[in-house]
Short mmCIF file of C-alpha atoms in Angstrom, two decimals:
data_model
loop_
_atom_site.label_atom_id
_atom_site.label_comp_id
_atom_site.label_asym_id
_atom_site.label_seq_id
_atom_site.Cartn_x
_atom_site.Cartn_y
_atom_site.Cartn_z
CA GLY A 23 145.01 102.30 99.94
CA PHE A 24 141.73 101.41 101.55
CA HIS A 25 139.90 98.45 100.34
CA GLY A 26 136.16 97.19 101.78
CA ALA A 27 135.12 100.85 102.44
CA SER A 28 131.49 100.92 102.76
CA LEU A 29 128.89 103.53 103.44
CA THR A 30 127.41 103.30 107.36
CA ALA A 31 125.88 106.73 107.56
CA VAL A 32 124.04 109.56 106.03
CA HIS A 33 123.24 112.81 107.16
CA ALA A 34 121.20 114.76 104.47
CA LYS A 35 119.47 118.37 105.06
CA GLY A 36 117.90 120.68 102.43
CA VAL A 37 118.74 117.64 100.11
CA ARG A 38 117.08 117.37 96.79
CA ALA A 39 116.81 114.25 94.71
CA ASN A 40 115.73 112.89 91.53
CA GLY A 41 114.27 109.21 91.25
CA ARG A 42 112.40 107.08 89.25
CA TRP A 43 110.12 103.94 90.02
CA THR A 44 109.71 101.72 86.49
CA GLY A 45 106.81 99.59 88.31
CA GLU A 46 109.67 97.09 89.20
CA ARG A 47 112.70 98.98 90.02
CA LEU A 48 113.72 101.86 91.97
CA THR A 49 116.67 104.22 90.83
CA LEU A 50 117.80 107.03 92.68
CA GLY A 51 120.34 108.52 90.14
CA GLN A 52 123.71 109.15 91.93
CA VAL A 53 122.52 108.20 95.18
CA ASP A 54 122.62 104.43 93.54
CA LYS A 55 126.60 104.79 93.22
CA LEU A 56 126.43 104.68 97.22
CA LEU A 57 124.44 101.81 97.97
CA PRO A 58 125.37 98.46 97.78
CA ALA A 59 125.40 96.55 94.38
CA ASP A 60 122.75 94.42 93.00
CA ASP A 61 123.86 90.87 93.83
CA GLY A 62 120.69 88.93 92.68
CA GLU A 63 119.72 88.31 96.36
CA PRO A 64 116.26 89.14 97.30
CA PHE A 65 115.62 92.84 97.81
CA SER A 66 116.48 94.41 101.19
CA LEU A 67 117.10 97.86 102.34
CA PRO A 68 120.85 98.93 103.12
CA ASP A 69 122.31 98.69 106.60
CA ILE A 70 122.83 102.38 106.57
CA ALA A 71 121.93 105.08 109.67
CA VAL A 72 120.32 107.85 108.03
CA THR A 73 119.24 111.41 109.39
CA LEU A 74 116.91 113.55 106.89
CA ALA A 75 115.81 116.95 107.40
CA ASP A 76 114.11 119.14 104.74
CA ALA A 77 114.88 116.22 102.21
CA SER A 78 112.93 116.08 98.94
CA MET A 79 112.74 113.93 96.17
CA ARG A 80 110.91 114.11 92.71
CA LEU A 81 110.12 110.70 91.58
CA ASP A 82 108.70 110.08 88.01
CA THR A 83 106.64 106.82 87.84
CA PRO A 84 104.86 105.06 85.07
CA TRP A 85 101.50 107.28 86.28
CA GLY A 86 103.03 110.63 86.77
CA ARG A 87 105.61 112.68 88.56
CA VAL A 88 105.19 112.89 92.32
CA GLY A 89 106.96 115.28 94.81
CA LEU A 90 108.04 113.63 98.47
CA ALA A 91 109.33 115.65 101.17
CA VAL A 92 110.90 113.54 103.88
CA ILE A 93 112.12 113.90 107.43
CA GLY A 94 113.39 111.07 109.60
CA GLN A 95 116.01 109.39 111.27
CA GLY A 96 117.33 105.95 112.22
CA ASN A 97 118.62 102.69 110.34
CA VAL A 98 116.59 102.08 107.14
CA GLN A 99 116.93 98.31 107.29
CA ARG A 100 116.34 97.93 111.23
CA SER A 101 114.48 100.71 112.81
CA PHE A 102 113.76 103.92 110.84
CA ALA A 103 110.89 106.71 111.72
CA GLY A 104 109.90 109.36 109.84
CA HIS A 105 107.29 111.42 108.04
CA VAL A 106 106.34 111.55 104.35
CA ALA A 107 104.74 114.54 102.64
CA VAL A 108 103.16 113.39 99.20
CA ARG A 109 102.02 115.79 96.27
CA ALA A 110 101.21 115.03 92.55
CA PRO A 111 99.49 117.41 90.12
CA ILE A 112 97.72 114.42 88.01
CA LEU A 113 98.53 110.77 88.28
CA VAL A 114 97.02 108.79 84.96
CA GLN A 115 96.69 105.19 84.55
CA ALA A 116 94.92 104.00 80.99
CA ASP A 117 92.17 106.70 80.47
CA CYS A 118 91.72 107.32 84.21
CA HIS A 119 93.34 110.34 85.92
CA VAL A 120 93.43 111.56 89.53
CA ASP A 121 93.99 115.39 90.16
CA ALA A 122 95.66 117.06 92.95
CA VAL A 123 96.85 114.05 95.22
CA GLN A 124 98.11 114.99 98.41
CA GLY A 125 99.20 113.08 101.52
CA GLN A 126 100.82 113.01 105.27
CA LEU A 127 102.31 109.57 105.89
CA GLN A 128 104.07 108.22 109.05
CA LEU A 129 106.61 106.34 107.95
CA ALA A 130 108.42 103.38 109.76
CA ILE A 131 110.65 100.59 109.28
CA ILE A 132 111.13 97.68 111.75
CA ASP A 133 113.43 95.10 110.83
CA GLY A 134 113.33 95.86 107.31
CA ALA A 135 109.60 95.90 106.78
CA PRO A 136 108.27 99.10 106.17
CA ARG A 137 104.82 100.69 107.18
CA ILE A 138 103.26 103.83 106.22
CA ALA A 139 100.06 105.24 107.50
CA GLY A 140 98.15 108.81 107.22
CA PRO A 141 95.44 110.66 105.34
CA VAL A 142 95.79 110.86 101.49
CA GLY A 143 93.14 113.07 99.34
CA PHE A 144 92.62 113.77 95.71
CA ASP A 145 90.33 116.52 94.34
CA ALA A 146 88.88 114.54 91.51
CA LEU A 147 88.96 111.18 89.62
CA ALA A 148 87.88 110.38 86.60
CA CYS A 149 87.50 107.53 83.98
CA PRO A 150 85.82 108.37 80.76
CA SER A 151 85.71 104.88 79.44
CA ALA A 152 83.91 103.55 82.86
CA GLU A 153 81.67 106.81 82.59
CA MET A 154 82.91 107.42 86.43
CA ARG A 155 83.76 110.78 88.22
CA LEU A 156 84.60 110.97 92.06
CA ALA A 157 85.12 114.46 93.64
CA ASN A 158 87.20 115.55 96.97
CA ALA A 159 88.15 112.42 98.35
CA ARG A 160 89.47 111.45 101.64
CA ILE A 161 91.39 108.05 102.16
CA GLY A 162 92.96 107.01 105.85
CA LEU A 163 95.47 104.78 104.66
CA THR A 164 97.54 101.71 106.16
CA ALA A 165 100.13 99.95 104.16
CA GLU A 166 102.91 97.51 105.10
CA ALA A 167 105.03 95.11 103.21
CA MET A 168 107.85 92.02 103.85
CA ALA A 169 111.30 92.98 104.26
CA ASP A 170 111.88 91.84 100.85
CA LEU A 171 108.78 93.33 99.60
CA SER A 172 107.36 89.58 98.31
CA HIS A 173 104.18 90.48 100.11
CA TRP A 174 102.09 93.41 101.13
CA SER A 175 98.84 94.78 102.66
CA ALA A 176 96.96 97.74 102.59
CA ASP A 177 93.84 98.99 104.19
CA ALA A 178 91.59 102.01 103.66
CA ARG A 179 88.80 104.04 104.48
CA VAL A 180 87.45 106.38 101.95
CA ARG A 181 84.83 109.25 101.94
CA SER A 182 83.89 111.42 99.06
CA GLY A 183 81.67 114.00 97.72
CA PRO A 184 79.12 113.49 94.78
CA ALA A 185 80.05 110.86 92.41
CA HIS A 186 78.92 109.45 89.23
CA ILE A 187 79.18 105.89 87.81
CA ALA A 188 77.73 105.00 84.40
CA LEU A 189 74.29 106.40 84.58
CA ALA A 190 74.09 106.78 88.48
CA ASP A 191 74.42 109.65 90.67
CA VAL A 192 75.07 109.85 94.20
CA SER A 193 75.65 112.33 96.80
CA GLU A 194 78.00 110.87 99.13
CA PHE A 195 80.51 107.59 98.64
CA THR A 196 81.83 105.81 101.65
CA GLY A 197 84.08 102.59 101.59
CA GLU A 198 86.41 100.17 103.55
CA PHE A 199 88.66 98.36 101.62
CA SER A 200 91.48 95.50 102.38
CA VAL A 201 93.71 94.29 99.96
CA ARG A 202 96.47 91.90 100.36
CA SER A 203 99.10 90.12 97.94
CA GLY A 204 99.56 86.48 97.56
CA ASP A 205 101.65 84.12 95.89
CA ALA A 206 102.18 84.19 92.24
CA GLN A 207 101.06 87.58 91.49
CA GLN A 208 97.66 86.70 93.18
CA VAL A 209 95.88 89.54 95.22
CA GLU A 210 92.69 89.44 97.28
CA ALA A 211 90.30 91.88 98.42
CA ASP A 212 87.33 92.69 100.52
CA TRP A 213 85.07 95.71 100.38
CA GLN A 214 82.20 97.46 101.83
CA VAL A 215 80.80 100.34 99.89
CA SER A 216 77.93 102.47 100.55
CA ALA A 217 76.49 105.44 98.54
CA LEU A 218 73.85 108.08 99.56
CA GLN A 219 71.00 109.38 97.87
CA LEU A 220 71.24 107.26 94.21
CA GLY A 221 69.43 108.35 91.35
CA SER A 222 69.33 106.65 88.05
CA PRO A 223 66.99 106.64 85.05
CA TRP A 224 66.15 103.08 86.51
CA LEU A 225 66.54 103.14 89.96
CA ALA A 226 66.55 105.42 92.91
CA ALA A 227 67.61 104.80 96.98
CA ARG A 228 68.16 106.50 99.92
CA SER A 229 71.60 104.51 100.20
CA LEU A 230 72.60 101.70 99.00
CA ARG A 231 75.37 99.15 100.28
CA VAL A 232 77.82 96.73 98.41
CA ASP A 233 79.51 93.84 100.49
CA GLY A 234 82.14 91.73 98.52
CA SER A 235 85.32 90.14 98.08
CA GLY A 236 87.71 89.26 95.29
CA GLY A 237 90.74 89.62 93.57
CA ARG A 238 93.09 88.33 90.76
CA LYS A 239 94.02 84.68 90.53
CA ALA A 240 97.38 83.12 89.67
CA ASP A 241 96.14 83.19 86.21
CA GLY A 242 95.74 86.84 85.70
CA GLY A 243 91.71 86.05 85.97
CA MET A 244 89.52 88.26 88.14
CA GLU A 245 87.01 86.96 90.15
CA ALA A 246 84.31 88.70 92.64
CA THR A 247 81.38 88.05 94.92
CA GLY A 248 78.82 90.17 97.16
CA THR A 249 75.89 91.22 98.06
CA ILE A 250 73.98 94.15 97.55
CA ALA A 251 71.25 96.22 99.90
CA LEU A 252 69.04 98.98 99.17
CA SER A 253 67.21 101.43 101.66
CA ASN A 254 64.16 102.90 100.37
CA GLY A 255 64.87 101.77 97.03
CA ARG A 256 62.16 102.67 94.07
CA ALA A 257 61.93 102.20 90.20
CA GLY A 258 63.16 105.04 88.25
CA GLN A 259 61.02 106.63 84.96
CA ASP A 260 62.80 104.48 82.56
CA SER A 261 62.42 101.49 84.18
CA LEU A 262 58.24 102.01 84.07
#
């Protein structure tokens, strides 16, 4: 018989697959049987040449079901290039939910390290416990990770329509965010956030800007520092 056989190339057209992401592990159902067994070594992509055309996946995650449509080709461990369309009717985390998520992302894998870039948007975000609502958000996203996924970083430019946070309303929200992982599950972030036509019972302003940095420490604690700047600010009725 044949011994030591291995899968070295995949050509897939019109494939429909189901997958699950647990937050720590990705499973792909029957596809898992074609991939190398887990040997306890750090994560790495398989050394397989792949050509995908009209391939799609229904991916179940802790936050909801996501639809992915993928085209691309190359060796997924060394030099893969492709395009991923993302759709999710609703994603939920705690009591927050995001509606009508969609994205068009370019995917590249160079020497095992994945990188995605492109626009992502959603129709509405709501977090009742935080009294936060955000409408018509558009995000320019770039994210990349090391080959073993031990470290990652992401940058995003955000613009939205009307927003409500606690007792404050704004006509437009924009922001720039940079997030990166560290050792021992540490996460560091920097942000510049601006809001136009701020209105609340205590304060009104033509614009508000918040610059800051912070993140999650190794012990799980959170920390943040920053500055706030107002333009044409004035006290609201309830502050008088």
